[in-house]
């Protein structure tokens, strides 16, 4: 791993437009950052690697914010620490946002079931006629594909394709209806 | 995405960076803030009627406020970029506050005991309104400074917010001196300093919301 002086030289060359030096700088910085984040997020190497990448982008886009009168590592770790705090705050926010100050209590099982049924019905209504019929008969009324084909006058493969397409559309619609997760 | 791919993507075609003229921009930001605040004082509060005769004390109060801003300025500048220590710049603030406390007590000792309270509060039945008015008037300058600071990379954003608050408080107090009817030394060293401290506290609270990057 490069030392302070070598790293500083690489960054300054990069600032002057030296592509190879900048690449080497980012590679060396990535190694330092990986060690930094892994030691602070033990056992969460994926999160650590995400943070390495986020911080590399910050180091790159804000490389002009380096003041050559002060140690480069102080600059680098200040940005890394900032990204880490930001990450932890986001994670905390994700964990608590929906429950903060709200007494949710026990869900009513009957209500939940009827709620789920209503939601599926609403979503099914958004599908094209053929897909809706196929899914309702095969998936909800538990009839066989052959029965459904006979009842609707469609071919069996037509039914299967309709189910497949319909389910894909349903999944997309459900993704839209649920509040989007922030972050990655 | 693999980290190595990211590095390659980032380093492809880097161009030499040019140094922005931030000193000039900061000076313009502060001057615009001062002008806006002065206009607000003139419209909202009015210039004190005896401004001609009271030129000296008004100047002294404006100088005091400018000095407070000048003590804060190096801290704000240092916080613009990551990884720079504050060191003596914080010591300067402590010395400034210490000298203010000393000046306050010396000035109050010089008064007759029964007049001390009045001299401190700014006269019979008066209250030190500057503690409220200076922070309100500081808002435009604080907004301008935050906008200026967002172009940089502060990593200690609560502290940066406090520095922006105190700096805009100093600028605001300079303009407020045109209106402020009280000229006693103990009044200014106590309440102006406290008003600027209130600005710093508000800045610390609000700063972390607006300075994030």
PDB file of C-alpha atoms in Angstrom, chain B:
ATOM      1  CA  UNK B   1     -20.727  -2.967 -10.301  1.00  0.00           C
ATOM      2  CA  UNK B   2     -17.230  -4.131  -9.537  1.00  0.00           C
ATOM      3  CA  UNK B   3     -15.045  -1.615  -7.764  1.00  0.00           C
ATOM      4  CA  UNK B   4     -12.290  -1.980 -10.345  1.00  0.00           C
ATOM      5  CA  UNK B   5     -14.749  -1.188 -13.132  1.00  0.00           C
ATOM      6  CA  UNK B   6     -15.849   1.875 -11.205  1.00  0.00           C
ATOM      7  CA  UNK B   7     -12.251   3.027 -10.844  1.00  0.00           C
ATOM      8  CA  UNK B   8     -11.667   2.590 -14.555  1.00  0.00           C
ATOM      9  CA  UNK B   9     -14.836   4.491 -15.369  1.00  0.00           C
ATOM     10  CA  UNK B  10     -13.913   7.332 -13.020  1.00  0.00           C
ATOM     11  CA  UNK B  11     -10.334   7.705 -14.178  1.00  0.00           C
ATOM     12  CA  UNK B  12     -11.074   7.550 -17.887  1.00  0.00           C
ATOM     13  CA  UNK B  13     -10.400  10.914 -19.494  1.00  0.00           C
ATOM     14  CA  UNK B  14      -9.682  12.994 -16.391  1.00  0.00           C
ATOM     15  CA  UNK B  15      -9.022  16.613 -17.140  1.00  0.00           C
ATOM     16  CA  UNK B  16      -6.863  19.129 -15.313  1.00  0.00           C
ATOM     17  CA  UNK B  17      -8.908  20.956 -12.695  1.00  0.00           C
ATOM     18  CA  UNK B  18      -8.900  24.697 -12.349  1.00  0.00           C
ATOM     19  CA  UNK B  19      -8.889  26.414  -9.004  1.00  0.00           C
ATOM     20  CA  UNK B  20     -12.025  28.457  -8.390  1.00  0.00           C
ATOM     21  CA  UNK B  21     -11.622  31.995  -7.092  1.00  0.00           C
ATOM     22  CA  UNK B  22     -13.399  31.277  -3.847  1.00  0.00           C
ATOM     23  CA  UNK B  23     -11.957  34.209  -1.868  1.00  0.00           C
ATOM     24  CA  UNK B  24     -13.581  36.691  -4.210  1.00  0.00           C
ATOM     25  CA  UNK B  25     -16.866  34.755  -4.130  1.00  0.00           C
ATOM     26  CA  UNK B  26     -16.867  34.622  -0.334  1.00  0.00           C
ATOM     27  CA  UNK B  27     -16.178  38.358  -0.087  1.00  0.00           C
ATOM     28  CA  UNK B  28     -19.025  39.081  -2.515  1.00  0.00           C
ATOM     29  CA  UNK B  29     -21.359  36.790  -0.534  1.00  0.00           C
ATOM     30  CA  UNK B  30     -20.569  38.603   2.719  1.00  0.00           C
ATOM     31  CA  UNK B  31     -20.905  42.061   1.198  1.00  0.00           C
ATOM     32  CA  UNK B  32     -24.239  41.217  -0.445  1.00  0.00           C
ATOM     33  CA  UNK B  33     -25.418  39.802   2.892  1.00  0.00           C
ATOM     34  CA  UNK B  34     -24.420  43.007   4.659  1.00  0.00           C
ATOM     35  CA  UNK B  35     -26.203  45.197   2.117  1.00  0.00           C
ATOM     36  CA  UNK B  36     -29.397  43.112   2.239  1.00  0.00           C
ATOM     37  CA  UNK B  37     -29.378  43.209   6.048  1.00  0.00           C
ATOM     38  CA  UNK B  38     -28.755  46.971   6.089  1.00  0.00           C
ATOM     39  CA  UNK B  39     -31.740  47.480   3.763  1.00  0.00           C
ATOM     40  CA  UNK B  40     -33.875  45.280   6.003  1.00  0.00           C
ATOM     41  CA  UNK B  41     -32.855  47.298   9.076  1.00  0.00           C
ATOM     42  CA  UNK B  42     -33.607  50.573   7.298  1.00  0.00           C
ATOM     43  CA  UNK B  43     -37.043  49.384   6.142  1.00  0.00           C
ATOM     44  CA  UNK B  44     -38.117  47.195   9.050  1.00  0.00           C
ATOM     45  CA  UNK B  45     -36.631  48.949  12.079  1.00  0.00           C
ATOM     46  CA  UNK B  46     -35.553  52.352  10.840  1.00  0.00           C
ATOM     47  CA  UNK B  47     -32.210  54.060  11.335  1.00  0.00           C
ATOM     48  CA  UNK B  48     -31.901  55.693  14.748  1.00  0.00           C
ATOM     49  CA  UNK B  49     -32.892  59.364  14.494  1.00  0.00           C
ATOM     50  CA  UNK B  50     -29.711  60.734  16.086  1.00  0.00           C
ATOM     51  CA  UNK B  51     -27.457  58.825  13.655  1.00  0.00           C
ATOM     52  CA  UNK B  52     -25.511  62.010  12.814  1.00  0.00           C
ATOM     53  CA  UNK B  53     -24.580  62.824  16.390  1.00  0.00           C
ATOM     54  CA  UNK B  54     -24.125  59.180  17.336  1.00  0.00           C
ATOM     55  CA  UNK B  55     -21.763  58.363  14.479  1.00  0.00           C
ATOM     56  CA  UNK B  56     -18.959  57.322  16.794  1.00  0.00           C
ATOM     57  CA  UNK B  57     -20.819  54.777  18.963  1.00  0.00           C
ATOM     58  CA  UNK B  58     -22.546  53.324  15.875  1.00  0.00           C
ATOM     59  CA  UNK B  59     -19.149  52.901  14.243  1.00  0.00           C
ATOM     60  CA  UNK B  60     -17.772  51.300  17.403  1.00  0.00           C
ATOM     61  CA  UNK B  61     -20.615  48.798  17.544  1.00  0.00           C
ATOM     62  CA  UNK B  62     -20.251  47.965  13.859  1.00  0.00           C
ATOM     63  CA  UNK B  63     -16.494  47.509  14.385  1.00  0.00           C
ATOM     64  CA  UNK B  64     -17.156  45.216  17.327  1.00  0.00           C
ATOM     65  CA  UNK B  65     -19.509  43.096  15.208  1.00  0.00           C
ATOM     66  CA  UNK B  66     -17.024  43.045  12.338  1.00  0.00           C
ATOM     67  CA  UNK B  67     -14.349  41.862  14.754  1.00  0.00           C
ATOM     68  CA  UNK B  68     -16.613  39.030  15.918  1.00  0.00           C
ATOM     69  CA  UNK B  69     -17.186  38.016  12.286  1.00  0.00           C
ATOM     70  CA  UNK B  70     -13.450  38.231  11.606  1.00  0.00           C
ATOM     71  CA  UNK B  71     -12.761  35.849  14.491  1.00  0.00           C
ATOM     72  CA  UNK B  72     -15.250  33.314  13.087  1.00  0.00           C
ATOM     73  CA  UNK B  73     -14.214  33.639   9.436  1.00  0.00           C
ATOM     74  CA  UNK B  74     -11.031  31.479   9.597  1.00  0.00           C
ATOM     75  CA  UNK B  75     -13.056  28.651  11.163  1.00  0.00           C
ATOM     76  CA  UNK B  76     -15.671  28.780   8.413  1.00  0.00           C
ATOM     77  CA  UNK B  77     -12.949  28.829   5.741  1.00  0.00           C
ATOM     78  CA  UNK B  78     -11.158  25.888   7.357  1.00  0.00           C
ATOM     79  CA  UNK B  79     -14.379  23.844   7.460  1.00  0.00           C
ATOM     80  CA  UNK B  80     -15.009  24.326   3.734  1.00  0.00           C
ATOM     81  CA  UNK B  81     -12.707  21.449   2.901  1.00  0.00           C
ATOM     82  CA  UNK B  82     -12.365  18.087   4.668  1.00  0.00           C
ATOM     83  CA  UNK B  83      -9.530  17.096   6.947  1.00  0.00           C
ATOM     84  CA  UNK B  84      -8.271  20.511   7.982  1.00  0.00           C
ATOM     85  CA  UNK B  85      -7.717  21.050  11.720  1.00  0.00           C
ATOM     86  CA  UNK B  86      -9.175  24.092  13.506  1.00  0.00           C
ATOM     87  CA  UNK B  87      -6.429  24.541  16.146  1.00  0.00           C
ATOM     88  CA  UNK B  88      -5.702  28.177  17.052  1.00  0.00           C
ATOM     89  CA  UNK B  89      -8.817  29.349  15.230  1.00  0.00           C
ATOM     90  CA  UNK B  90     -10.969  27.965  18.043  1.00  0.00           C
ATOM     91  CA  UNK B  91      -8.624  29.472  20.630  1.00  0.00           C
ATOM     92  CA  UNK B  92      -9.201  32.887  19.032  1.00  0.00           C
ATOM     93  CA  UNK B  93     -12.945  32.546  19.664  1.00  0.00           C
ATOM     94  CA  UNK B  94     -12.338  31.628  23.312  1.00  0.00           C
ATOM     95  CA  UNK B  95     -10.023  34.644  23.725  1.00  0.00           C
ATOM     96  CA  UNK B  96     -12.586  36.901  22.059  1.00  0.00           C
ATOM     97  CA  UNK B  97     -15.349  35.768  24.427  1.00  0.00           C
ATOM     98  CA  UNK B  98     -12.977  36.097  27.399  1.00  0.00           C
ATOM     99  CA  UNK B  99     -12.061  39.666  26.464  1.00  0.00           C
ATOM    100  CA  UNK B 100     -15.777  40.477  26.075  1.00  0.00           C
ATOM    101  CA  UNK B 101     -16.508  39.148  29.574  1.00  0.00           C
ATOM    102  CA  UNK B 102     -13.597  41.162  30.957  1.00  0.00           C
ATOM    103  CA  UNK B 103     -14.723  44.329  29.179  1.00  0.00           C
ATOM    104  CA  UNK B 104     -18.259  43.820  30.471  1.00  0.00           C
ATOM    105  CA  UNK B 105     -17.185  43.538  34.093  1.00  0.00           C
ATOM    106  CA  UNK B 106     -14.709  46.447  33.881  1.00  0.00           C
ATOM    107  CA  UNK B 107     -17.376  48.656  32.290  1.00  0.00           C
ATOM    108  CA  UNK B 108     -19.974  47.684  34.894  1.00  0.00           C
ATOM    109  CA  UNK B 109     -17.534  48.300  37.752  1.00  0.00           C
ATOM    110  CA  UNK B 110     -17.060  51.801  36.400  1.00  0.00           C
ATOM    111  CA  UNK B 111     -20.774  52.586  36.829  1.00  0.00           C
ATOM    112  CA  UNK B 112     -22.431  53.630  40.058  1.00  0.00           C
ATOM    113  CA  UNK B 113     -23.819  50.467  41.728  1.00  0.00           C
ATOM    114  CA  UNK B 114     -27.444  51.579  41.388  1.00  0.00           C
ATOM    115  CA  UNK B 115     -27.011  52.268  37.662  1.00  0.00           C
ATOM    116  CA  UNK B 116     -25.247  49.017  36.788  1.00  0.00           C
ATOM    117  CA  UNK B 117     -28.382  47.056  35.965  1.00  0.00           C
ATOM    118  CA  UNK B 118     -29.659  49.804  33.649  1.00  0.00           C
ATOM    119  CA  UNK B 119     -26.324  50.100  31.876  1.00  0.00           C
ATOM    120  CA  UNK B 120     -26.323  46.374  31.322  1.00  0.00           C
ATOM    121  CA  UNK B 121     -29.927  46.145  30.106  1.00  0.00           C
ATOM    122  CA  UNK B 122     -29.708  49.222  27.896  1.00  0.00           C
ATOM    123  CA  UNK B 123     -31.627  51.731  30.006  1.00  0.00           C
ATOM    124  CA  UNK B 124     -34.742  52.166  32.097  1.00  0.00           C
ATOM    125  CA  UNK B 125     -37.379  49.560  31.286  1.00  0.00           C
ATOM    126  CA  UNK B 126     -35.561  48.330  28.181  1.00  0.00           C
ATOM    127  CA  UNK B 127     -34.892  44.752  27.185  1.00  0.00           C
ATOM    128  CA  UNK B 128     -32.013  43.576  25.000  1.00  0.00           C
ATOM    129  CA  UNK B 129     -34.053  42.998  21.854  1.00  0.00           C
ATOM    130  CA  UNK B 130     -30.936  42.509  19.778  1.00  0.00           C
ATOM    131  CA  UNK B 131     -30.776  38.913  21.018  1.00  0.00           C
ATOM    132  CA  UNK B 132     -33.949  38.293  18.990  1.00  0.00           C
ATOM    133  CA  UNK B 133     -33.545  40.812  16.172  1.00  0.00           C
ATOM    134  CA  UNK B 134     -29.942  40.039  15.195  1.00  0.00           C
ATOM    135  CA  UNK B 135     -30.676  36.326  14.569  1.00  0.00           C
ATOM    136  CA  UNK B 136     -33.761  37.214  12.498  1.00  0.00           C
ATOM    137  CA  UNK B 137     -31.774  39.703  10.430  1.00  0.00           C
ATOM    138  CA  UNK B 138     -29.000  37.133  10.010  1.00  0.00           C
ATOM    139  CA  UNK B 139     -31.239  34.768   8.038  1.00  0.00           C
ATOM    140  CA  UNK B 140     -30.569  36.163   4.526  1.00  0.00           C
ATOM    141  CA  UNK B 141     -26.798  36.176   5.044  1.00  0.00           C
ATOM    142  CA  UNK B 142     -26.945  32.667   6.485  1.00  0.00           C
ATOM    143  CA  UNK B 143     -28.870  31.487   3.418  1.00  0.00           C
ATOM    144  CA  UNK B 144     -26.317  33.097   1.085  1.00  0.00           C
ATOM    145  CA  UNK B 145     -23.413  31.586   3.019  1.00  0.00           C
ATOM    146  CA  UNK B 146     -25.032  28.149   3.017  1.00  0.00           C
ATOM    147  CA  UNK B 147     -25.467  28.398  -0.731  1.00  0.00           C
ATOM    148  CA  UNK B 148     -21.811  29.398  -1.048  1.00  0.00           C
ATOM    149  CA  UNK B 149     -20.721  26.564   1.243  1.00  0.00           C
ATOM    150  CA  UNK B 150     -22.678  23.930  -0.668  1.00  0.00           C
ATOM    151  CA  UNK B 151     -20.211  24.304  -3.515  1.00  0.00           C
ATOM    152  CA  UNK B 152     -17.533  23.025  -1.131  1.00  0.00           C
ATOM    153  CA  UNK B 153     -17.120  19.836   0.839  1.00  0.00           C
ATOM    154  CA  UNK B 154     -17.747  20.343   4.551  1.00  0.00           C
ATOM    155  CA  UNK B 155     -17.648  17.022   6.420  1.00  0.00           C
ATOM    156  CA  UNK B 156     -18.353  18.403   9.895  1.00  0.00           C
ATOM    157  CA  UNK B 157     -21.688  19.869   8.962  1.00  0.00           C
ATOM    158  CA  UNK B 158     -23.023  20.718  12.415  1.00  0.00           C
ATOM    159  CA  UNK B 159     -19.887  22.708  13.179  1.00  0.00           C
ATOM    160  CA  UNK B 160     -20.003  24.260   9.715  1.00  0.00           C
ATOM    161  CA  UNK B 161     -23.612  25.260  10.332  1.00  0.00           C
ATOM    162  CA  UNK B 162     -22.600  26.886  13.621  1.00  0.00           C
ATOM    163  CA  UNK B 163     -19.766  28.780  11.908  1.00  0.00           C
ATOM    164  CA  UNK B 164     -22.101  29.983   9.157  1.00  0.00           C
ATOM    165  CA  UNK B 165     -24.618  31.059  11.803  1.00  0.00           C
ATOM    166  CA  UNK B 166     -22.059  32.981  13.847  1.00  0.00           C
ATOM    167  CA  UNK B 167     -20.564  34.608  10.755  1.00  0.00           C
ATOM    168  CA  UNK B 168     -23.948  35.757   9.500  1.00  0.00           C
ATOM    169  CA  UNK B 169     -24.738  36.907  13.062  1.00  0.00           C
ATOM    170  CA  UNK B 170     -21.661  39.133  13.015  1.00  0.00           C
ATOM    171  CA  UNK B 171     -22.638  40.593   9.629  1.00  0.00           C
ATOM    172  CA  UNK B 172     -26.206  41.086  10.843  1.00  0.00           C
ATOM    173  CA  UNK B 173     -25.016  42.863  14.012  1.00  0.00           C
ATOM    174  CA  UNK B 174     -22.957  45.272  11.871  1.00  0.00           C
ATOM    175  CA  UNK B 175     -26.115  46.416  10.112  1.00  0.00           C
ATOM    176  CA  UNK B 176     -28.186  46.305  13.303  1.00  0.00           C
ATOM    177  CA  UNK B 177     -25.840  48.892  14.866  1.00  0.00           C
ATOM    178  CA  UNK B 178     -27.502  51.548  12.669  1.00  0.00           C
ATOM    179  CA  UNK B 179     -30.743  51.023  14.567  1.00  0.00           C
ATOM    180  CA  UNK B 180     -29.553  49.947  18.023  1.00  0.00           C
ATOM    181  CA  UNK B 181     -30.289  52.832  20.444  1.00  0.00           C
ATOM    182  CA  UNK B 182     -28.017  51.613  23.259  1.00  0.00           C
ATOM    183  CA  UNK B 183     -24.366  52.618  23.353  1.00  0.00           C
ATOM    184  CA  UNK B 184     -23.062  51.331  26.685  1.00  0.00           C
ATOM    185  CA  UNK B 185     -20.009  49.078  26.390  1.00  0.00           C
ATOM    186  CA  UNK B 186     -21.297  46.433  28.786  1.00  0.00           C
ATOM    187  CA  UNK B 187     -24.539  46.173  26.820  1.00  0.00           C
ATOM    188  CA  UNK B 188     -22.792  45.578  23.501  1.00  0.00           C
ATOM    189  CA  UNK B 189     -20.139  43.150  24.755  1.00  0.00           C
ATOM    190  CA  UNK B 190     -22.799  41.055  26.493  1.00  0.00           C
ATOM    191  CA  UNK B 191     -25.857  41.065  24.271  1.00  0.00           C
ATOM    192  CA  UNK B 192     -24.272  41.333  20.839  1.00  0.00           C
ATOM    193  CA  UNK B 193     -22.021  38.421  21.725  1.00  0.00           C
ATOM    194  CA  UNK B 194     -24.990  36.471  23.023  1.00  0.00           C
ATOM    195  CA  UNK B 195     -27.015  37.274  19.887  1.00  0.00           C
ATOM    196  CA  UNK B 196     -24.179  35.940  17.731  1.00  0.00           C
ATOM    197  CA  UNK B 197     -24.041  32.827  19.925  1.00  0.00           C
ATOM    198  CA  UNK B 198     -27.775  32.327  19.345  1.00  0.00           C
ATOM    199  CA  UNK B 199     -27.112  32.569  15.599  1.00  0.00           C
ATOM    200  CA  UNK B 200     -24.411  29.910  15.945  1.00  0.00           C
ATOM    201  CA  UNK B 201     -26.769  27.592  17.840  1.00  0.00           C
ATOM    202  CA  UNK B 202     -29.504  28.025  15.217  1.00  0.00           C
ATOM    203  CA  UNK B 203     -26.949  27.432  12.472  1.00  0.00           C
ATOM    204  CA  UNK B 204     -25.820  24.207  14.118  1.00  0.00           C
ATOM    205  CA  UNK B 205     -29.434  23.020  14.282  1.00  0.00           C
ATOM    206  CA  UNK B 206     -30.343  23.947  10.726  1.00  0.00           C
ATOM    207  CA  UNK B 207     -26.944  23.412   9.107  1.00  0.00           C
ATOM    208  CA  UNK B 208     -27.042  19.648   9.029  1.00  0.00           C
ATOM    209  CA  UNK B 209     -30.268  19.771   6.985  1.00  0.00           C
ATOM    210  CA  UNK B 210     -28.961  22.002   4.235  1.00  0.00           C
ATOM    211  CA  UNK B 211     -25.263  21.263   4.053  1.00  0.00           C
ATOM    212  CA  UNK B 212     -25.506  17.542   3.358  1.00  0.00           C
ATOM    213  CA  UNK B 213     -23.958  16.303   0.149  1.00  0.00           C
TER     214      UNK B 213
END
